């Protein structure tokens, strides 16, 4: 069975920082709620404007690091190395890379071709990673 996990980022100015503590919930629309517990009561506050939830893909990179939605991944194959962002695609009902290169977009296509993945950052803490790739 696939492990379903989330990471949370909190908006701080124009950057996002990982939120390492707290009880958070994500609804089917992707809204994030913070839970506050009091005796016999639980309060949920919508913190979506300040928080982002990203889901674990169920895959790990070549170093054993978990790959999450929003991660910037180096795709290494025999002839070339690419950078791309991991996104969730509602039409595919799964995770894929944002770009469509060589008609490959999902992890399975790349894995069949013998590619390796390495997480080098994410779009929340390292937005410049993809900008550098586009400028090359």
Short mmCIF file of C-alpha atoms in Angstrom, two decimals:
data_model
loop_
_atom_site.label_atom_id
_atom_site.label_comp_id
_atom_site.label_asym_id
_atom_site.label_seq_id
_atom_site.Cartn_x
_atom_site.Cartn_y
_atom_site.Cartn_z
CA UNK A 1 0.00 0.00 0.00
CA UNK A 2 1.26 3.47 -0.89
CA UNK A 3 2.19 5.74 1.99
CA UNK A 4 0.19 9.00 1.94
CA UNK A 5 2.08 11.87 3.55
CA UNK A 6 2.17 15.64 3.29
CA UNK A 7 4.70 18.38 3.98
CA UNK A 8 3.58 21.89 4.83
CA UNK A 9 5.12 25.25 3.96
CA UNK A 10 4.23 28.56 5.57
CA UNK A 11 4.42 31.83 3.62
CA UNK A 12 6.95 34.24 5.14
CA UNK A 13 7.11 37.41 3.04
CA UNK A 14 7.82 36.32 -0.52
CA UNK A 15 9.32 32.92 0.46
CA UNK A 16 8.00 29.73 2.00
CA UNK A 17 9.52 27.96 5.00
CA UNK A 18 8.86 24.36 6.05
CA UNK A 19 6.41 24.01 8.92
CA UNK A 20 7.85 21.26 11.07
CA UNK A 21 5.29 21.13 13.86
CA UNK A 22 1.54 21.39 14.37
CA UNK A 23 -1.56 19.44 13.42
CA UNK A 24 -2.75 20.20 9.90
CA UNK A 25 -5.47 18.76 7.72
CA UNK A 26 -6.07 19.02 3.98
CA UNK A 27 -9.57 18.83 2.51
CA UNK A 28 -10.52 17.54 -0.94
CA UNK A 29 -10.18 21.07 -2.39
CA UNK A 30 -6.60 21.41 -1.11
CA UNK A 31 -7.42 23.88 1.66
CA UNK A 32 -5.22 23.59 4.75
CA UNK A 33 -6.63 23.70 8.28
CA UNK A 34 -4.82 24.04 11.58
CA UNK A 35 -6.25 22.14 14.54
CA UNK A 36 -6.48 23.49 18.07
CA UNK A 37 -7.47 21.08 20.80
CA UNK A 38 -9.28 21.97 24.00
CA UNK A 39 -10.97 19.60 26.43
CA UNK A 40 -13.88 17.99 24.60
CA UNK A 41 -13.49 20.29 21.58
CA UNK A 42 -11.44 20.60 18.41
CA UNK A 43 -11.28 23.84 16.44
CA UNK A 44 -10.22 23.98 12.80
CA UNK A 45 -8.91 27.25 11.36
CA UNK A 46 -8.55 27.73 7.60
CA UNK A 47 -4.89 28.72 7.13
CA UNK A 48 -4.84 28.18 3.34
CA UNK A 49 -3.79 31.75 2.55
CA UNK A 50 -0.56 31.26 4.55
CA UNK A 51 0.10 27.54 4.13
CA UNK A 52 0.73 25.13 1.26
CA UNK A 53 0.45 21.35 1.49
CA UNK A 54 2.49 19.13 -0.84
CA UNK A 55 1.95 15.40 -1.16
CA UNK A 56 4.50 12.58 -1.19
CA UNK A 57 4.61 10.80 -4.57
CA UNK A 58 5.43 7.41 -3.06
CA UNK A 59 8.80 7.42 -4.83
CA UNK A 60 12.34 8.07 -3.64
CA UNK A 61 15.27 9.46 -5.57
CA UNK A 62 18.60 7.70 -6.18
CA UNK A 63 19.78 8.79 -2.70
CA UNK A 64 16.68 7.52 -0.89
CA UNK A 65 15.15 11.01 -0.48
CA UNK A 66 11.35 11.14 -0.71
CA UNK A 67 10.00 12.93 -3.79
CA UNK A 68 7.16 15.41 -3.13
CA UNK A 69 4.90 17.53 -5.30
CA UNK A 70 6.73 20.81 -5.97
CA UNK A 71 10.20 19.24 -5.81
CA UNK A 72 12.73 20.18 -8.47
CA UNK A 73 14.20 16.93 -9.73
CA UNK A 74 17.27 16.28 -11.83
CA UNK A 75 16.38 13.60 -14.41
CA UNK A 76 19.52 11.78 -15.49
CA UNK A 77 19.50 9.49 -18.48
CA UNK A 78 22.24 8.16 -20.75
CA UNK A 79 22.35 11.07 -23.18
CA UNK A 80 21.14 14.09 -21.21
CA UNK A 81 20.33 15.59 -17.82
CA UNK A 82 17.21 17.71 -17.30
CA UNK A 83 15.59 19.63 -14.45
CA UNK A 84 11.85 19.59 -13.98
CA UNK A 85 9.17 20.23 -11.36
CA UNK A 86 6.93 17.49 -9.93
CA UNK A 87 3.20 18.27 -10.20
CA UNK A 88 -0.04 16.42 -9.59
CA UNK A 89 -2.12 15.97 -12.75
CA UNK A 90 -5.86 15.53 -12.17
CA UNK A 91 -6.37 14.07 -15.67
CA UNK A 92 -3.72 11.39 -15.11
CA UNK A 93 -4.77 10.92 -11.47
CA UNK A 94 -1.12 10.93 -10.53
CA UNK A 95 2.16 12.74 -10.31
CA UNK A 96 4.22 13.74 -13.31
CA UNK A 97 6.82 16.22 -14.41
CA UNK A 98 5.55 19.60 -15.56
CA UNK A 99 7.46 19.62 -18.85
CA UNK A 100 6.87 17.21 -21.67
CA UNK A 101 10.26 16.18 -23.04
CA UNK A 102 10.73 13.37 -25.57
CA UNK A 103 6.99 12.67 -25.13
CA UNK A 104 7.70 11.55 -21.56
CA UNK A 105 5.94 13.19 -18.67
CA UNK A 106 5.30 10.67 -15.92
CA UNK A 107 7.74 8.81 -13.74
CA UNK A 108 7.01 5.45 -15.38
CA UNK A 109 8.06 6.67 -18.83
CA UNK A 110 11.40 7.86 -17.50
CA UNK A 111 11.98 4.76 -15.35
CA UNK A 112 11.34 2.48 -18.34
CA UNK A 113 14.11 4.35 -20.16
CA UNK A 114 16.52 3.78 -17.26
CA UNK A 115 16.54 7.35 -15.95
CA UNK A 116 17.55 8.18 -12.39
CA UNK A 117 16.05 11.00 -10.32
CA UNK A 118 17.69 13.28 -7.78
CA UNK A 119 15.82 15.89 -5.70
CA UNK A 120 17.87 19.09 -5.75
CA UNK A 121 15.37 21.43 -4.06
CA UNK A 122 11.78 22.60 -4.30
CA UNK A 123 9.90 25.50 -5.84
CA UNK A 124 9.01 26.96 -2.44
CA UNK A 125 12.49 27.31 -0.96
CA UNK A 126 14.51 27.32 -4.21
CA UNK A 127 12.37 28.98 -6.93
CA UNK A 128 15.54 30.08 -8.71
CA UNK A 129 16.44 26.50 -9.67
CA UNK A 130 13.99 26.33 -12.56
CA UNK A 131 14.71 29.91 -13.64
CA UNK A 132 18.41 29.02 -14.00
CA UNK A 133 17.49 26.01 -16.18
CA UNK A 134 15.33 28.16 -18.49
CA UNK A 135 18.15 30.71 -18.90
CA UNK A 136 20.67 28.07 -20.02
#
